[in-house]
Each structure stands twice: as structure tokens, then as C-alpha cells.
Amino acid sequence: MDWKYRWKNGYKPSRDEAAKNPHLLDESQFDNEQDRKLAEESTRKHLGIPAPTLDEDKPILPH
């Protein structure tokens, strides 16, 4: 089965690359930001990668 979106770098990323990169798909194929976000979420599910959380960039331990 072919994937219906174009990959950002022209190829399907490995799971490690996809987990580190916030954007997996080519942004030029979407009309608005909401469509892109939905497609990114669906892509992460397709690849078996957890979706990023809102507090992902905050440190776990207090300073």
C-alpha cells in the first residue's frame, strides 16, 4: 500500500529519525496548518511512533 502523503525529505524516515523530527511530511501539499497537523498525527500512527506531548520540551527534574 502506498502512503498518500509526500515525505519531507523524499523518503520514508526510519523510526529514530521520525521520533526526533517534528515534521515528517512535505508542508507544501497542505492548504492549512490544521490539515498538516492531522496528517502528521496519522503518519506517526502509521509508523508506530508516539505523538509528541505538550510538555515534551520541559525538563523532568526540577532545577
PDB file of N, CA and C in Angstrom:
ATOM      1  N   MET A   1       0.842  -1.192   0.000  1.00  0.00           N
ATOM      2  CA  MET A   1       0.000   0.000   0.000  1.00  0.00           C
ATOM      3  C   MET A   1       0.883   1.250   0.000  1.00  0.00           C
ATOM      4  N   ASP A   2       0.608   2.159  -0.888  1.00  0.00           N
ATOM      5  CA  ASP A   2       1.335   3.425  -0.935  1.00  0.00           C
ATOM      6  C   ASP A   2       0.803   4.376   0.122  1.00  0.00           C
ATOM      7  N   TRP A   3       1.688   5.213   0.629  1.00  0.00           N
ATOM      8  CA  TRP A   3       1.284   6.246   1.572  1.00  0.00           C
ATOM      9  C   TRP A   3       0.764   7.411   0.769  1.00  0.00           C
ATOM     10  N   LYS A   4      -0.300   8.069   1.232  1.00  0.00           N
ATOM     11  CA  LYS A   4      -0.960   9.095   0.426  1.00  0.00           C
ATOM     12  C   LYS A   4      -0.334  10.486   0.533  1.00  0.00           C
ATOM     13  N   TYR A   5       0.707  10.646   1.345  1.00  0.00           N
ATOM     14  CA  TYR A   5       1.360  11.949   1.504  1.00  0.00           C
ATOM     15  C   TYR A   5       2.810  11.872   1.034  1.00  0.00           C
ATOM     16  N   ARG A   6       3.358  13.028   0.668  1.00  0.00           N
ATOM     17  CA  ARG A   6       4.768  13.100   0.285  1.00  0.00           C
ATOM     18  C   ARG A   6       5.614  13.299   1.536  1.00  0.00           C
ATOM     19  N   TRP A   7       6.691  12.530   1.639  1.00  0.00           N
ATOM     20  CA  TRP A   7       7.600  12.658   2.775  1.00  0.00           C
ATOM     21  C   TRP A   7       8.408  13.938   2.634  1.00  0.00           C
ATOM     22  N   LYS A   8       8.801  14.518   3.756  1.00  0.00           N
ATOM     23  CA  LYS A   8       9.523  15.789   3.764  1.00  0.00           C
ATOM     24  C   LYS A   8      10.849  15.693   3.022  1.00  0.00           C
ATOM     25  N   ASN A   9      11.627  14.664   3.240  1.00  0.00           N
ATOM     26  CA  ASN A   9      12.943  14.543   2.610  1.00  0.00           C
ATOM     27  C   ASN A   9      12.923  13.669   1.365  1.00  0.00           C
ATOM     28  N   GLY A  10      11.740  13.289   0.913  1.00  0.00           N
ATOM     29  CA  GLY A  10      11.634  12.478  -0.284  1.00  0.00           C
ATOM     30  C   GLY A  10      11.679  10.980  -0.032  1.00  0.00           C
ATOM     31  N   TYR A  11      11.839  10.572   1.221  1.00  0.00           N
ATOM     32  CA  TYR A  11      11.861   9.147   1.549  1.00  0.00           C
ATOM     33  C   TYR A  11      11.238   8.917   2.920  1.00  0.00           C
ATOM     34  N   LYS A  12      10.793   7.707   3.151  1.00  0.00           N
ATOM     35  CA  LYS A  12      10.200   7.347   4.433  1.00  0.00           C
ATOM     36  C   LYS A  12      11.289   7.328   5.496  1.00  0.00           C
ATOM     37  N   PRO A  13      11.139   8.102   6.577  1.00  0.00           N
ATOM     38  CA  PRO A  13      12.180   8.147   7.606  1.00  0.00           C
ATOM     39  C   PRO A  13      12.187   6.871   8.454  1.00  0.00           C
ATOM     40  N   SER A  14      13.339   6.587   9.037  1.00  0.00           N
ATOM     41  CA  SER A  14      13.410   5.471   9.986  1.00  0.00           C
ATOM     42  C   SER A  14      12.654   5.889  11.246  1.00  0.00           C
ATOM     43  N   ARG A  15      12.382   4.937  12.116  1.00  0.00           N
ATOM     44  CA  ARG A  15      11.653   5.271  13.346  1.00  0.00           C
ATOM     45  C   ARG A  15      12.438   6.253  14.202  1.00  0.00           C
ATOM     46  N   ASP A  16      13.762   6.109  14.266  1.00  0.00           N
ATOM     47  CA  ASP A  16      14.589   7.034  15.051  1.00  0.00           C
ATOM     48  C   ASP A  16      14.531   8.445  14.482  1.00  0.00           C
ATOM     49  N   GLU A  17      14.648   8.565  13.162  1.00  0.00           N
ATOM     50  CA  GLU A  17      14.565   9.885  12.516  1.00  0.00           C
ATOM     51  C   GLU A  17      13.198  10.511  12.756  1.00  0.00           C
ATOM     52  N   ALA A  18      12.152   9.713  12.627  1.00  0.00           N
ATOM     53  CA  ALA A  18      10.789  10.219  12.780  1.00  0.00           C
ATOM     54  C   ALA A  18      10.510  10.655  14.217  1.00  0.00           C
ATOM     55  N   ALA A  19      11.085   9.958  15.184  1.00  0.00           N
ATOM     56  CA  ALA A  19      10.872  10.321  16.586  1.00  0.00           C
ATOM     57  C   ALA A  19      11.545  11.645  16.924  1.00  0.00           C
ATOM     58  N   LYS A  20      12.664  11.955  16.268  1.00  0.00           N
ATOM     59  CA  LYS A  20      13.404  13.190  16.544  1.00  0.00           C
ATOM     60  C   LYS A  20      12.865  14.385  15.770  1.00  0.00           C
ATOM     61  N   ASN A  21      12.300  14.147  14.602  1.00  0.00           N
ATOM     62  CA  ASN A  21      11.871  15.223  13.711  1.00  0.00           C
ATOM     63  C   ASN A  21      10.406  15.585  13.968  1.00  0.00           C
ATOM     64  N   PRO A  22      10.100  16.855  14.253  1.00  0.00           N
ATOM     65  CA  PRO A  22       8.700  17.233  14.497  1.00  0.00           C
ATOM     66  C   PRO A  22       7.823  17.228  13.245  1.00  0.00           C
ATOM     67  N   HIS A  23       8.426  17.377  12.053  1.00  0.00           N
ATOM     68  CA  HIS A  23       7.663  17.408  10.800  1.00  0.00           C
ATOM     69  C   HIS A  23       8.170  16.317   9.875  1.00  0.00           C
ATOM     70  N   LEU A  24       7.284  15.386   9.526  1.00  0.00           N
ATOM     71  CA  LEU A  24       7.656  14.254   8.687  1.00  0.00           C
ATOM     72  C   LEU A  24       7.210  14.420   7.235  1.00  0.00           C
ATOM     73  N   LEU A  25       6.234  15.286   7.009  1.00  0.00           N
ATOM     74  CA  LEU A  25       5.636  15.421   5.689  1.00  0.00           C
ATOM     75  C   LEU A  25       5.972  16.761   5.048  1.00  0.00           C
ATOM     76  N   ASP A  26       5.968  16.779   3.724  1.00  0.00           N
ATOM     77  CA  ASP A  26       6.218  17.996   2.956  1.00  0.00           C
ATOM     78  C   ASP A  26       5.062  18.976   3.180  1.00  0.00           C
ATOM     79  N   GLU A  27       5.370  20.153   3.716  1.00  0.00           N
ATOM     80  CA  GLU A  27       4.329  21.120   4.076  1.00  0.00           C
ATOM     81  C   GLU A  27       3.619  21.741   2.880  1.00  0.00           C
ATOM     82  N   SER A  28       4.227  21.719   1.710  1.00  0.00           N
ATOM     83  CA  SER A  28       3.642  22.372   0.540  1.00  0.00           C
ATOM     84  C   SER A  28       2.386  21.664   0.027  1.00  0.00           C
ATOM     85  N   GLN A  29       2.127  20.451   0.480  1.00  0.00           N
ATOM     86  CA  GLN A  29       0.962  19.710  -0.010  1.00  0.00           C
ATOM     87  C   GLN A  29      -0.315  19.985   0.782  1.00  0.00           C
ATOM     88  N   PHE A  30      -0.234  20.831   1.799  1.00  0.00           N
ATOM     89  CA  PHE A  30      -1.399  21.115   2.637  1.00  0.00           C
ATOM     90  C   PHE A  30      -1.865  22.554   2.470  1.00  0.00           C
ATOM     91  N   ASP A  31      -3.179  22.736   2.557  1.00  0.00           N
ATOM     92  CA  ASP A  31      -3.762  24.076   2.406  1.00  0.00           C
ATOM     93  C   ASP A  31      -3.691  24.892   3.687  1.00  0.00           C
ATOM     94  N   ASN A  32      -3.773  24.216   4.837  1.00  0.00           N
ATOM     95  CA  ASN A  32      -3.740  24.946   6.097  1.00  0.00           C
ATOM     96  C   ASN A  32      -3.026  24.123   7.172  1.00  0.00           C
ATOM     97  N   GLU A  33      -2.748  24.772   8.282  1.00  0.00           N
ATOM     98  CA  GLU A  33      -1.992  24.168   9.380  1.00  0.00           C
ATOM     99  C   GLU A  33      -2.751  23.013  10.032  1.00  0.00           C
ATOM    100  N   GLN A  34      -4.057  23.124  10.134  1.00  0.00           N
ATOM    101  CA  GLN A  34      -4.855  22.073  10.761  1.00  0.00           C
ATOM    102  C   GLN A  34      -4.780  20.766   9.955  1.00  0.00           C
ATOM    103  N   ASP A  35      -4.872  20.861   8.642  1.00  0.00           N
ATOM    104  CA  ASP A  35      -4.750  19.665   7.796  1.00  0.00           C
ATOM    105  C   ASP A  35      -3.387  19.011   7.966  1.00  0.00           C
ATOM    106  N   ARG A  36      -2.341  19.852   8.034  1.00  0.00           N
ATOM    107  CA  ARG A  36      -0.989  19.325   8.191  1.00  0.00           C
ATOM    108  C   ARG A  36      -0.833  18.602   9.523  1.00  0.00           C
ATOM    109  N   LYS A  37      -1.378  19.185  10.592  1.00  0.00           N
ATOM    110  CA  LYS A  37      -1.273  18.558  11.916  1.00  0.00           C
ATOM    111  C   LYS A  37      -1.998  17.213  11.949  1.00  0.00           C
ATOM    112  N   LEU A  38      -3.176  17.143  11.349  1.00  0.00           N
ATOM    113  CA  LEU A  38      -3.915  15.878  11.310  1.00  0.00           C
ATOM    114  C   LEU A  38      -3.146  14.819  10.520  1.00  0.00           C
ATOM    115  N   ALA A  39      -2.558  15.222   9.408  1.00  0.00           N
ATOM    116  CA  ALA A  39      -1.784  14.283   8.598  1.00  0.00           C
ATOM    117  C   ALA A  39      -0.529  13.823   9.338  1.00  0.00           C
ATOM    118  N   GLU A  40       0.128  14.731  10.076  1.00  0.00           N
ATOM    119  CA  GLU A  40       1.316  14.360  10.857  1.00  0.00           C
ATOM    120  C   GLU A  40       0.940  13.340  11.933  1.00  0.00           C
ATOM    121  N   GLU A  41      -0.190  13.554  12.613  1.00  0.00           N
ATOM    122  CA  GLU A  41      -0.648  12.604  13.635  1.00  0.00           C
ATOM    123  C   GLU A  41      -0.925  11.241  13.017  1.00  0.00           C
ATOM    124  N   SER A  42      -1.590  11.232  11.891  1.00  0.00           N
ATOM    125  CA  SER A  42      -1.901   9.977  11.224  1.00  0.00           C
ATOM    126  C   SER A  42      -0.636   9.282  10.741  1.00  0.00           C
ATOM    127  N   THR A  43       0.352  10.047  10.301  1.00  0.00           N
ATOM    128  CA  THR A  43       1.627   9.485   9.864  1.00  0.00           C
ATOM    129  C   THR A  43       2.359   8.834  11.022  1.00  0.00           C
ATOM    130  N   ARG A  44       2.352   9.499  12.165  1.00  0.00           N
ATOM    131  CA  ARG A  44       3.009   8.924  13.352  1.00  0.00           C
ATOM    132  C   ARG A  44       2.337   7.617  13.763  1.00  0.00           C
ATOM    133  N   LYS A  45       1.022   7.561  13.688  1.00  0.00           N
ATOM    134  CA  LYS A  45       0.320   6.309  13.994  1.00  0.00           C
ATOM    135  C   LYS A  45       0.692   5.232  12.987  1.00  0.00           C
ATOM    136  N   HIS A  46       0.791   5.608  11.718  1.00  0.00           N
ATOM    137  CA  HIS A  46       1.153   4.672  10.653  1.00  0.00           C
ATOM    138  C   HIS A  46       2.550   4.075  10.884  1.00  0.00           C
ATOM    139  N   LEU A  47       3.474   4.911  11.375  1.00  0.00           N
ATOM    140  CA  LEU A  47       4.843   4.467  11.617  1.00  0.00           C
ATOM    141  C   LEU A  47       5.022   3.832  12.998  1.00  0.00           C
ATOM    142  N   GLY A  48       4.000   3.936  13.860  1.00  0.00           N
ATOM    143  CA  GLY A  48       4.094   3.371  15.203  1.00  0.00           C
ATOM    144  C   GLY A  48       4.928   4.209  16.156  1.00  0.00           C
ATOM    145  N   ILE A  49       4.901   5.526  15.967  1.00  0.00           N
ATOM    146  CA  ILE A  49       5.672   6.453  16.795  1.00  0.00           C
ATOM    147  C   ILE A  49       4.705   7.241  17.665  1.00  0.00           C
ATOM    148  N   PRO A  50       4.991   7.361  18.973  1.00  0.00           N
ATOM    149  CA  PRO A  50       4.095   8.138  19.835  1.00  0.00           C
ATOM    150  C   PRO A  50       4.020   9.606  19.412  1.00  0.00           C
ATOM    151  N   ALA A  51       2.858  10.180  19.574  1.00  0.00           N
ATOM    152  CA  ALA A  51       2.672  11.596  19.251  1.00  0.00           C
ATOM    153  C   ALA A  51       3.393  12.446  20.298  1.00  0.00           C
ATOM    154  N   PRO A  52       3.953  13.585  19.889  1.00  0.00           N
ATOM    155  CA  PRO A  52       4.620  14.457  20.859  1.00  0.00           C
ATOM    156  C   PRO A  52       3.619  15.025  21.862  1.00  0.00           C
ATOM    157  N   THR A  53       4.069  15.215  23.081  1.00  0.00           N
ATOM    158  CA  THR A  53       3.211  15.786  24.121  1.00  0.00           C
ATOM    159  C   THR A  53       3.471  17.280  24.247  1.00  0.00           C
ATOM    160  N   LEU A  54       2.551  17.979  24.890  1.00  0.00           N
ATOM    161  CA  LEU A  54       2.679  19.428  25.032  1.00  0.00           C
ATOM    162  C   LEU A  54       3.835  19.822  25.947  1.00  0.00           C
ATOM    163  N   ASP A  55       4.156  18.981  26.932  1.00  0.00           N
ATOM    164  CA  ASP A  55       5.238  19.303  27.874  1.00  0.00           C
ATOM    165  C   ASP A  55       6.546  18.575  27.552  1.00  0.00           C
ATOM    166  N   GLU A  56       6.678  18.139  26.328  1.00  0.00           N
ATOM    167  CA  GLU A  56       7.846  17.375  25.918  1.00  0.00           C
ATOM    168  C   GLU A  56       9.156  18.141  26.066  1.00  0.00           C
ATOM    169  N   ASP A  57       9.120  19.446  25.869  1.00  0.00           N
ATOM    170  CA  ASP A  57      10.350  20.243  25.927  1.00  0.00           C
ATOM    171  C   ASP A  57      10.709  20.704  27.330  1.00  0.00           C
ATOM    172  N   LYS A  58       9.868  20.435  28.329  1.00  0.00           N
ATOM    173  CA  LYS A  58      10.158  20.818  29.703  1.00  0.00           C
ATOM    174  C   LYS A  58      11.009  19.743  30.375  1.00  0.00           C
ATOM    175  N   PRO A  59      11.969  20.150  31.197  1.00  0.00           N
ATOM    176  CA  PRO A  59      12.794  19.155  31.900  1.00  0.00           C
ATOM    177  C   PRO A  59      11.964  18.367  32.917  1.00  0.00           C
ATOM    178  N   ILE A  60      12.335  17.115  33.104  1.00  0.00           N
ATOM    179  CA  ILE A  60      11.605  16.257  34.031  1.00  0.00           C
ATOM    180  C   ILE A  60      11.946  16.595  35.481  1.00  0.00           C
ATOM    181  N   LEU A  61      13.220  16.814  35.743  1.00  0.00           N
ATOM    182  CA  LEU A  61      13.668  17.107  37.105  1.00  0.00           C
ATOM    183  C   LEU A  61      13.690  18.607  37.341  1.00  0.00           C
ATOM    184  N   PRO A  62      13.398  19.037  38.570  1.00  0.00           N
ATOM    185  CA  PRO A  62      13.467  20.480  38.871  1.00  0.00           C
ATOM    186  C   PRO A  62      14.920  20.954  38.866  1.00  0.00           C
ATOM    187  N   HIS A  63      15.114  22.216  38.630  1.00  0.00           N
ATOM    188  CA  HIS A  63      16.483  22.781  38.573  1.00  0.00           C
ATOM    189  C   HIS A  63      17.038  22.988  39.938  1.00  0.00           C
TER     190      HIS A  63
END
